[in-house]
Coordinates of C-alpha atoms in Angstrom, one line a residue:
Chain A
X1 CA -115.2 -48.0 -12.9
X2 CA -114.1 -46.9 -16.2
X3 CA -113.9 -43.4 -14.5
X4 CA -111.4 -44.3 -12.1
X5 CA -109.6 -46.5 -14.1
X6 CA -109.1 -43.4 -16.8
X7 CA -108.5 -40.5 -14.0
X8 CA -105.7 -42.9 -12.6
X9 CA -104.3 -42.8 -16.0
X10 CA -104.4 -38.6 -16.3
X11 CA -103.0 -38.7 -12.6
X12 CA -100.2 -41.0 -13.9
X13 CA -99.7 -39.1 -16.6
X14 CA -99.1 -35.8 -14.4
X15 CA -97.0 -37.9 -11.6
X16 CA -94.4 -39.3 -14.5
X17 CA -94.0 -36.2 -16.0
X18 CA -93.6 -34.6 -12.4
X19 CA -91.1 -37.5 -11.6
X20 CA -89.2 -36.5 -14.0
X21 CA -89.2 -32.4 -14.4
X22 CA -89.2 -32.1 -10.3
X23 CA -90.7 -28.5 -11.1
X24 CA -93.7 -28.4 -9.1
X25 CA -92.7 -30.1 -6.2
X26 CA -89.4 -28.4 -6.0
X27 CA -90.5 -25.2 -6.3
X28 CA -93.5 -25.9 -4.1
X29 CA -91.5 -27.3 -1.4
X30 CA -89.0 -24.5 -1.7
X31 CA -91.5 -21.6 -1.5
X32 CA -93.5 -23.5 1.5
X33 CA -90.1 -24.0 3.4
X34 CA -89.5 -20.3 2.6
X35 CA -93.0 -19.2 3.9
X36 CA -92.1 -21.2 7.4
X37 CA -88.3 -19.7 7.7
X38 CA -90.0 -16.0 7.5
X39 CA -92.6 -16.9 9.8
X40 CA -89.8 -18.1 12.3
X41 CA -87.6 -15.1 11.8
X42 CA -91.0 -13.2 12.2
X43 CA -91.9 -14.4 15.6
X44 CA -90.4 -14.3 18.7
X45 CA -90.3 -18.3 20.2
X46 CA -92.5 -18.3 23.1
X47 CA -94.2 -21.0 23.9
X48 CA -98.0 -19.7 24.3
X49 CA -97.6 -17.3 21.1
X50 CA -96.2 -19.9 18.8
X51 CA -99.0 -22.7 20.3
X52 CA -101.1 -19.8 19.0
X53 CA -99.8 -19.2 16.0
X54 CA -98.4 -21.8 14.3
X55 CA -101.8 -23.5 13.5
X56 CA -102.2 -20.4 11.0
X57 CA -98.5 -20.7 9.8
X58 CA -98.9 -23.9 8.1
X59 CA -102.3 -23.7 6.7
X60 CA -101.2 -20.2 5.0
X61 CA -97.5 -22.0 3.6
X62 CA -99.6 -25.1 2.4
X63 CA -102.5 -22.3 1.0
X64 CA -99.3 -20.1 -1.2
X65 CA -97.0 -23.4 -1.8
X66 CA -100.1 -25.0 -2.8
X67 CA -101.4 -22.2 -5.3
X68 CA -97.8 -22.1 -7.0
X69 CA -98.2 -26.0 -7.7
X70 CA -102.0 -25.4 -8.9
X71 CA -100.9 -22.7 -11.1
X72 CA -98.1 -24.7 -12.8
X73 CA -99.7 -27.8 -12.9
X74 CA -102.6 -26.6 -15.2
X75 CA -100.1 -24.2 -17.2
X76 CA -98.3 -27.4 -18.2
X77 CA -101.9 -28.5 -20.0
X78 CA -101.7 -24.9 -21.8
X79 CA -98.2 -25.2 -23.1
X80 CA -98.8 -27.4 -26.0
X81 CA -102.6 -27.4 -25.5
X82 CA -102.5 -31.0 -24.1
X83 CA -105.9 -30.1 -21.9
X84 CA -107.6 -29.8 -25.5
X85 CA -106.6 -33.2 -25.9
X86 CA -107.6 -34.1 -22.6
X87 CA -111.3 -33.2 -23.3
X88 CA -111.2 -34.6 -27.0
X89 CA -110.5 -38.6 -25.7
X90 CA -113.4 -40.8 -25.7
X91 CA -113.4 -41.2 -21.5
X92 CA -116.0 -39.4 -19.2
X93 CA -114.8 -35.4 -18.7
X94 CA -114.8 -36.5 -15.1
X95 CA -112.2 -38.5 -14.9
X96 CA -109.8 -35.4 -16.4
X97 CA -111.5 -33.2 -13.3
X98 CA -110.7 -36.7 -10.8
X99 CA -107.3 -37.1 -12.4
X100 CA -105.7 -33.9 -12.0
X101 CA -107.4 -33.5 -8.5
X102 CA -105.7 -36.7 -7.3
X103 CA -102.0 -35.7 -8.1
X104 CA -102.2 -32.1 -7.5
X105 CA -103.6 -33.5 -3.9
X106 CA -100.8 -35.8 -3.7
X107 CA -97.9 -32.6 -4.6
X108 CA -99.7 -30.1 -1.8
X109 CA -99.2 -33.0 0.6
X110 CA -96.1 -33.9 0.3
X111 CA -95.5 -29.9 0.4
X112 CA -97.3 -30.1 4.0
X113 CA -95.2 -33.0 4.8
X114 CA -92.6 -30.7 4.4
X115 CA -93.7 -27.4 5.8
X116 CA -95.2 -29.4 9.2
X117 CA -91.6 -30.8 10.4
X118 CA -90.1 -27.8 9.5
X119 CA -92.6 -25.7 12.1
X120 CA -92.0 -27.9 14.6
X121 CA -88.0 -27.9 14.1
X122 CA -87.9 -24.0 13.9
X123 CA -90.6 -23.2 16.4
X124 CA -89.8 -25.6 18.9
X125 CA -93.8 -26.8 18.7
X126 CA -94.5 -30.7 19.4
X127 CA -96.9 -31.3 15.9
X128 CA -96.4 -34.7 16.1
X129 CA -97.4 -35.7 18.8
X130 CA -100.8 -37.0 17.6
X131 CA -99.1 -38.2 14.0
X132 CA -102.0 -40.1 13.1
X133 CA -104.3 -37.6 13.3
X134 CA -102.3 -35.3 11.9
X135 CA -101.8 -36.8 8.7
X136 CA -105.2 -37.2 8.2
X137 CA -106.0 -33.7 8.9
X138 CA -103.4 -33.3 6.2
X139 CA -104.3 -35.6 3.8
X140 CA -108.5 -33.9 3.7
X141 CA -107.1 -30.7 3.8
X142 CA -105.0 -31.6 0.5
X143 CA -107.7 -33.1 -0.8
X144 CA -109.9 -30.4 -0.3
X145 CA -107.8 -27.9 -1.9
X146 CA -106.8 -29.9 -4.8
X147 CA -110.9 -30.4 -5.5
X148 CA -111.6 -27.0 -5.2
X149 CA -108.1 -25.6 -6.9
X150 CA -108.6 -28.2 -10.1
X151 CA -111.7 -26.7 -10.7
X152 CA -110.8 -22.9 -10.5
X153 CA -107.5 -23.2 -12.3
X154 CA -109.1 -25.6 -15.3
X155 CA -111.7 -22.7 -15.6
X156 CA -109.3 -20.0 -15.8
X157 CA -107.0 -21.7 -18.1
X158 CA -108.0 -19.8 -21.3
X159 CA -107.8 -16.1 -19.1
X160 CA -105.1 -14.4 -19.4
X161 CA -104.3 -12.5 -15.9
X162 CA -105.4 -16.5 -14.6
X163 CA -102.5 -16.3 -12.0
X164 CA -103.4 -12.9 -9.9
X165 CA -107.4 -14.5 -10.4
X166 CA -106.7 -17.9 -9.3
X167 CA -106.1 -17.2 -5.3
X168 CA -108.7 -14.1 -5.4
X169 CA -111.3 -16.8 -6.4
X170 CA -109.9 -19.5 -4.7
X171 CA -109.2 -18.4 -1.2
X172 CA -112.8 -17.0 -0.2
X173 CA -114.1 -20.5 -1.1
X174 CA -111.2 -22.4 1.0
X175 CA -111.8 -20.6 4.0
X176 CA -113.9 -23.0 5.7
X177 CA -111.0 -25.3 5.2
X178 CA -108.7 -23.6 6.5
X179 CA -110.5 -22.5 9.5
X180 CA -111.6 -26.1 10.5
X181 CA -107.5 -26.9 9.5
X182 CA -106.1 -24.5 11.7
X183 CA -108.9 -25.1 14.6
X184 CA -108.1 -29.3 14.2
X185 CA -104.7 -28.0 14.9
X186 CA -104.8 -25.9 17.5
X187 CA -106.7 -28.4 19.0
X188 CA -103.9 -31.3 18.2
X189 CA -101.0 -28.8 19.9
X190 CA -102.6 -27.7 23.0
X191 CA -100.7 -28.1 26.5
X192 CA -104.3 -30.4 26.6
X193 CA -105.4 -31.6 23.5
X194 CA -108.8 -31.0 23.0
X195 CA -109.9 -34.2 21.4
X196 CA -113.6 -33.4 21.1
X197 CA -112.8 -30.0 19.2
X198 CA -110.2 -32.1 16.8
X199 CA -112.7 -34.8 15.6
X200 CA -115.6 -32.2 15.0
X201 CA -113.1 -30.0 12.6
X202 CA -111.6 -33.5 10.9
X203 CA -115.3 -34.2 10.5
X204 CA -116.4 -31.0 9.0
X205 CA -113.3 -31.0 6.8
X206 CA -114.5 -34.2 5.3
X207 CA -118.2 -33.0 5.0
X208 CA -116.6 -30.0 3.3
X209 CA -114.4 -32.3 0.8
X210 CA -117.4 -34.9 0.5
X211 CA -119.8 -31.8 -1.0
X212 CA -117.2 -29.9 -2.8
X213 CA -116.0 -32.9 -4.5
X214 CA -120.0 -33.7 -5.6
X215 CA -120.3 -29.9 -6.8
X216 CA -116.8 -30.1 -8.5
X217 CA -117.9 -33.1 -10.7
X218 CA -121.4 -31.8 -11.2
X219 CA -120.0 -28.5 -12.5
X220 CA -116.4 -29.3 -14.3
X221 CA -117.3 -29.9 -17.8
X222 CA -119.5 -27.2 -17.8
X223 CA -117.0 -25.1 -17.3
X224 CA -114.3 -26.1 -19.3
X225 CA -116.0 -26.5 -22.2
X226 CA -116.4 -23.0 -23.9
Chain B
X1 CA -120.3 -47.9 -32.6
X2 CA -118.7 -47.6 -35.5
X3 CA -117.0 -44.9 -38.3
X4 CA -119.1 -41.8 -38.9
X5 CA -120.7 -41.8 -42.2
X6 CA -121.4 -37.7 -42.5
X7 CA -121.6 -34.7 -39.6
X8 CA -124.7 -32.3 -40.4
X9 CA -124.2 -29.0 -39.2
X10 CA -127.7 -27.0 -39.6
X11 CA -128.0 -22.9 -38.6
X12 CA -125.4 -23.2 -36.4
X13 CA -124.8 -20.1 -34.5
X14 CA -122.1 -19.3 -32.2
X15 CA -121.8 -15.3 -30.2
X16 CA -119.0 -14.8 -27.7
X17 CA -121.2 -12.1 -26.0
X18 CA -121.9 -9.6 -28.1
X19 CA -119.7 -10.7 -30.6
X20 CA -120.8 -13.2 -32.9
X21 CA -118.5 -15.6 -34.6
X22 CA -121.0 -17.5 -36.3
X23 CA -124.6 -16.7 -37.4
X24 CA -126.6 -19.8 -39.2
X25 CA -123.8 -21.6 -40.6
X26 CA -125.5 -25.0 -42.5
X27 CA -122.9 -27.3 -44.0
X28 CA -122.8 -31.3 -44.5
X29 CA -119.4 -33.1 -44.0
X30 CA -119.4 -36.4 -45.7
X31 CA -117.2 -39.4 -45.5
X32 CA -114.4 -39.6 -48.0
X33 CA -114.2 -36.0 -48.9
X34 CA -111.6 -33.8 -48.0
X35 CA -113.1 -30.6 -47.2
X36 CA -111.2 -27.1 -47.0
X37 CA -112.2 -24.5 -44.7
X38 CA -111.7 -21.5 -45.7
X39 CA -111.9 -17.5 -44.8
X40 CA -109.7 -15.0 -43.6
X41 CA -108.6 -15.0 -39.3
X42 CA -112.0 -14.2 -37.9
X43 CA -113.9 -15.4 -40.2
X44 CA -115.1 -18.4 -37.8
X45 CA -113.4 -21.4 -39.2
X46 CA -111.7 -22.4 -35.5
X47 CA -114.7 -21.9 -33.9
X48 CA -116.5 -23.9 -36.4
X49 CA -113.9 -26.1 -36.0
X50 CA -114.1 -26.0 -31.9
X51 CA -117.7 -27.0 -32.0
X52 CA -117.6 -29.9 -34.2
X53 CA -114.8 -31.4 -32.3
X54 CA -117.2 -31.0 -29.0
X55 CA -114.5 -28.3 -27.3
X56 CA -116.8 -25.5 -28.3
X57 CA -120.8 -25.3 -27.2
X58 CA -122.8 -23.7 -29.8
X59 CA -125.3 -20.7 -29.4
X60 CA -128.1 -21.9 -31.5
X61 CA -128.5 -24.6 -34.3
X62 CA -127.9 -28.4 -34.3
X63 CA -124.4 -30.9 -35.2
X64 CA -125.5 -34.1 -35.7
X65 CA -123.2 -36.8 -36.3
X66 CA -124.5 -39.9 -37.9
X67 CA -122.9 -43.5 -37.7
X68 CA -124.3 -46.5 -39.2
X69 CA -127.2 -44.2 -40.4
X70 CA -128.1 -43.1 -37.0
X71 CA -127.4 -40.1 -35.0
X72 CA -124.4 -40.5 -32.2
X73 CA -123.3 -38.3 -29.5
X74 CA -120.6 -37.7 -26.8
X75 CA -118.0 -40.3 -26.0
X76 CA -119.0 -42.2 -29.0
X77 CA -118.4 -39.3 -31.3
X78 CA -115.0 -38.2 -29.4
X79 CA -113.5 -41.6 -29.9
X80 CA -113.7 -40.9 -34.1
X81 CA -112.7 -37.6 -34.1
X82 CA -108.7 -37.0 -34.9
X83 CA -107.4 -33.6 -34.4
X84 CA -103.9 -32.2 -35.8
X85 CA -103.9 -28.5 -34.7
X86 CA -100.5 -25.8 -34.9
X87 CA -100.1 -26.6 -30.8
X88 CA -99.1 -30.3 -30.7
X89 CA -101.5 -31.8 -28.2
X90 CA -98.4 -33.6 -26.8
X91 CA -96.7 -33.7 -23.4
X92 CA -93.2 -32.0 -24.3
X93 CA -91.9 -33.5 -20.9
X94 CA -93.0 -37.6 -22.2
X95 CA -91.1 -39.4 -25.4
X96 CA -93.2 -39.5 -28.7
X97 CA -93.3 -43.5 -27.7
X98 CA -94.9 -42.2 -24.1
X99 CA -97.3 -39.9 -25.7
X100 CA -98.3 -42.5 -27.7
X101 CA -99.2 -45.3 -25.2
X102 CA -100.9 -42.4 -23.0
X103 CA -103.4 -41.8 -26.4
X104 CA -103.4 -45.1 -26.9
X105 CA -104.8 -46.0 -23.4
X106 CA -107.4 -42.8 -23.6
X107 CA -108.7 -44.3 -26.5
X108 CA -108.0 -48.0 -25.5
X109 CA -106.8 -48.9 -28.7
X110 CA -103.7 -51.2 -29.3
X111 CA -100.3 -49.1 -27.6
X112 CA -98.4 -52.8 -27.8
X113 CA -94.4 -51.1 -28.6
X114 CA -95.0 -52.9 -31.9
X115 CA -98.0 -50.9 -32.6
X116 CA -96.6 -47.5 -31.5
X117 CA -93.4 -48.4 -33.7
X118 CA -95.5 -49.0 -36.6
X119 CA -97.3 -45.5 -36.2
X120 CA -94.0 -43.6 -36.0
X121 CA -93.2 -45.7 -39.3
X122 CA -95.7 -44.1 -41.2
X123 CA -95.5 -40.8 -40.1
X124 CA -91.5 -40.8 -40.2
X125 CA -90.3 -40.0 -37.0
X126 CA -86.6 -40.9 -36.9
X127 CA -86.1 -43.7 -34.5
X128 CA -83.3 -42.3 -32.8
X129 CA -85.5 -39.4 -31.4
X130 CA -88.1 -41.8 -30.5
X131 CA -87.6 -41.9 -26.6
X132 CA -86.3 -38.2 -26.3
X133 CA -88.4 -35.9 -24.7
X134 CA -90.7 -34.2 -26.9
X135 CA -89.3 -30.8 -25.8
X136 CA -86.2 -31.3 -27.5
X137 CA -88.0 -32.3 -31.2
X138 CA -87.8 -29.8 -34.0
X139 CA -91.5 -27.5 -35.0
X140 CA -91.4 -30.5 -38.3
X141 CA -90.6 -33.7 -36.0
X142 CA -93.7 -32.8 -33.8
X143 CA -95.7 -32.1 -35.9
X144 CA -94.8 -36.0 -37.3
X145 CA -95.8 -36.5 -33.4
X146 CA -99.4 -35.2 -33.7
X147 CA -100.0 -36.3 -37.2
X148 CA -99.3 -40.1 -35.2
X149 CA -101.2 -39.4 -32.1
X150 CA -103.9 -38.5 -34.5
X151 CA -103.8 -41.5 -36.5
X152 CA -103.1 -43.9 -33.9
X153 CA -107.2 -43.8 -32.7
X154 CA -107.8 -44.5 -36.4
X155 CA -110.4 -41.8 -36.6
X156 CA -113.4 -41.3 -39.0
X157 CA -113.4 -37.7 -38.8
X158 CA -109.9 -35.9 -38.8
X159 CA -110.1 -32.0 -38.0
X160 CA -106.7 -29.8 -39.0
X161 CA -106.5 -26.2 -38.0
X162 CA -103.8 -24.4 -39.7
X163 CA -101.6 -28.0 -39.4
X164 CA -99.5 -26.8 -42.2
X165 CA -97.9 -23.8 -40.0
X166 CA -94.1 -23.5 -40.0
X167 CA -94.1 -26.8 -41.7
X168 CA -91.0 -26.5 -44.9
X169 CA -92.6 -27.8 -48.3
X170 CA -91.4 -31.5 -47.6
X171 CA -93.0 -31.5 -44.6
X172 CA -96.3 -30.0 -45.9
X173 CA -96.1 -32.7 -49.0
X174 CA -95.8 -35.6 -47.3
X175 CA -98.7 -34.4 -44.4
X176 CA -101.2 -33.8 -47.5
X177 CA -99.9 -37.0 -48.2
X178 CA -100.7 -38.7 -45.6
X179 CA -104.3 -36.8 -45.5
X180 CA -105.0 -38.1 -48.9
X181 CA -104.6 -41.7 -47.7
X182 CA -106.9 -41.0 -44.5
X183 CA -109.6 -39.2 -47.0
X184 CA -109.4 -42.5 -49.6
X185 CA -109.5 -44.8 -46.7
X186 CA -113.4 -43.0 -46.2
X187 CA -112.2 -40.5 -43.3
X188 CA -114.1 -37.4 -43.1
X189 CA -111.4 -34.8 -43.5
X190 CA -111.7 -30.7 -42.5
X191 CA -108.9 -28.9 -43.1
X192 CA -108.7 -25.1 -42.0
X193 CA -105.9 -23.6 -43.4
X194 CA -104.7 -20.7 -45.4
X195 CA -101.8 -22.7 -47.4
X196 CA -103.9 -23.1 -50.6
X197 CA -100.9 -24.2 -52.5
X198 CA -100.7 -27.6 -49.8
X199 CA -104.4 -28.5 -50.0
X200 CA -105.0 -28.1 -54.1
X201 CA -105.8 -30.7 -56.1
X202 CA -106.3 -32.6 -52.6
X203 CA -110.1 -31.0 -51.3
X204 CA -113.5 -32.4 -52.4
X205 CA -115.1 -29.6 -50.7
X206 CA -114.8 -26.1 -50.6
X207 CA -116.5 -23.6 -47.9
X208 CA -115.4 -20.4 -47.4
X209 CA -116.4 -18.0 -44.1
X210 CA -116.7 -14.3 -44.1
X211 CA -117.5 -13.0 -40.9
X212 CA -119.2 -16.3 -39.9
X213 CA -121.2 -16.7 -42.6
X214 CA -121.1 -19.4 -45.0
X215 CA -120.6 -17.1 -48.4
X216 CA -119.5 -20.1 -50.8
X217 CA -119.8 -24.1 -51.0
X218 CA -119.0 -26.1 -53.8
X219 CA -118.1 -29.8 -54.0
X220 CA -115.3 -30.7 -57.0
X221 CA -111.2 -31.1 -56.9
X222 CA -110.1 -27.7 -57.4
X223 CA -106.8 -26.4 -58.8
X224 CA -104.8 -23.9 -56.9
X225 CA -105.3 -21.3 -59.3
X226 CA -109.0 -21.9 -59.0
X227 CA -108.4 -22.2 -55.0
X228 CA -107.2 -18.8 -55.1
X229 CA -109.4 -17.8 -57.5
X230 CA -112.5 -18.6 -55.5
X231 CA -110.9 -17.4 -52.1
X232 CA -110.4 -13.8 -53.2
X233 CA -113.3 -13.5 -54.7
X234 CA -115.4 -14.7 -51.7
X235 CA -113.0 -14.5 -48.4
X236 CA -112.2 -10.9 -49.2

């Protein structure tokens, strides 16, 4: 318990000083909303193509808008060396790992909240109509990414060219999650939603969070610690 | 769990591949001595430094840290360990007050306003810039900052790396100050630092590092004449 109660305390920590800088979550939500204007200027709007393509849009603007936020989020523990600090207090190294992982999850889903609307206003694609589902698709994928991200970017903290390595070792390792996130919604749009297809990729994405969460927890201290 | 009495550091051996920063470095750290850390940049000190605070895993060789006569390890030993570095360790975007109450719920000790006030008291932190944002605070009135989020955990063993950089003379005076009062209150004090003129007459303990190697150690107050003395003859 004393884990939890600590990591709610780090993600506190990075959700007050978010409230009040706006940084991240501006310039994430500006750069995904950015990503989904190209995309529409890109494509021609016709129906079948943009049913097609749009599950890929917005897994790729959440993937970028989500690496900017990632990036920044573990810079800001560099700037006055606060991550040192982080791993000096008396409280399991966990709860640093679960901390940052919890609000970097909450910032790349309120990015998604953002980018998903804007697809479906621009593109002229129905993604609500199964809202539900959607936002737990949504919410795992975020998680997932945060989990995976916190790890990466705590790692790389200390190396200097950490923002061209960050996606280059990130990405290969979220593919599986964005391949069950764009097949959960390609199966959400469809003329007929394919329900069966949808619950096997929401299932798999939360069998991928459940085991990348273990490894990240297993492995995070190692890691940061020189 | 309480204060640590001493820190034992036997054959400790650090190598960044290749490289090695320290080779078989023995040294005993005992409470109410100040020790100085001493030795040119690259010498080892920081990473000595690193692996006694826990940041830094060592090659080879052993840091024991003993409490109550008995050896004590991970969050036990992280909750006495006070660290007052040249980087702040403090959110630029929170008020000193905010970073304060964050270290003081990390550590769980008492962040009560009256507390935190108290704290700031001591390390004399004008109360107007209190609830500003760190970012906006002067190098000397964060420094005040970390020298408070250090002793607001009331640590038994207080590691400074360089913590007299870009400090002016006051502000060195009164932080050797405040390190004499931590040392005489039976702190373990390590101080790294290549302003001999802050730390004479202040150290118990002198070690000096060439090339990660311990190449002098002697207990005794020294002068800074005799600091200086010592340093070039060994560091160099």
């Amino acid at each position: 318990m004393s884990v939890l109660r600590h990591a709610a305390r780090v993600a506190w920590k990075d959700l007050r000083i978010e409230l009040r800088s706006k940084e991240i979550v501006y310039t994430m939500a500006f750069f995904g909303a950015l990503i989904v204007v190209v995309y529409s200027f890109a494509f021609p709007v016709k129906p079948d193509l943009v049913r097609a393509a749009v599950p890929g849009m917005l897994w790729v603007a959440i993937a970028f808008a989500g690496t900017v936020g990632l990036g920044r989020a573990f810079d800001r523990e560099r700037e006055n060396d606060t991550m040192r600090a982080l791993l000096l207090a008396p409280i399991p190294r966990l709860a640093v790992f679960l901390g940052k992982a919890a609000a970097i999850s909450l910032l790349v889903l309120l990015v998604a909240l953002v980018c998903a609307p804007l697809l479906a206003l621009l593109l002229d694609v129905d993604l609500f109509a199964m809202p539900a589902e959607l936002l737990l698709l949504l919410v795992l994928g975020a998680i997932g990414f945060a989990n995976v991200g916190s790890v990466f970017a705590a790692t790389l903290l200390k190396v200097r060219s950490r923002d061209v390595l960050l996606p280059v070792i990130l990405y290969p390792i979220l593919i599986p999650l964005f391949v069950a996130g764009t097949s959960a919604t390609e199966a959400m749009i469809a003329v007929k939603p394919d329900l069966d297809k949808l619950w096997y990729w929401i299932g798999f994405l939360g069998i991928y969070d459940a085991v990348f969460l273990v490894l990240s927890m297993w492995v995070f201290e190692a890691l940061v610690i020189e | 769990m309480g204060a640590l009495d001493k820190v034992e550091i036997k054959k400790l051996t650090k190598r960044y591949g290749t490289e090695r920063a320290l080779g078989g470095v023995n040294l005993e750290l005992a409470a109410g001595k100040m020790t100085a850390l001493l030795g040119h940049n690259g010498a080892g000190k920081t990473t000595l430094l690193g692996i006694v605070s826990t940041l830094v895993r060592a090659t080879d060789g052993t840091v024991t840290y003993v409490s109550s006569g008995a050896p004590v390890e991970g969050e036990h030993v992280r909750r006495q360990i006070g660290m007052l570095a040249h980087s702040s360790l403090c959110y630029a975007e929170l008020s000193a007050v905010e970073n304060l109450a964050l270290t003081a719920g990390l550590y769980e000790v008492d962040g009560s306003p009256e507390a935190i006030t108290a704290m700031l008291d001591r390390v004399g932190l004008e109360p107007k810039a209190r609830d500003r944002a760190a970012r906006t605070y002067s190098r000397g009135m964060l420094q005040r900052l970390a020298l408070a989020r250090a002793l607001l955990t009331k640590p038994s063993l207080v590691l400074l790396d360089e913590p007299f950089t870009g400090l002016d003379r006051g502000g060195a005076l009164a932080l050797g100050e405040q390190l004499g009062i931590l040392r005489d209150a039976g702190a373990i004090v390590v101080v790294v630092t290549h302003d001999l003129e802050a730390i004479a007459g202040r150290t118990d303990h002198v070690a000096i590092l060439r090339r990660g190697q311990l190449v002098f150690e002697e207990r005794g107050s020294y002068s800074y004449e005799q600091l200086k003395d010592v340093y070039h003859r060994f560091a160099n």
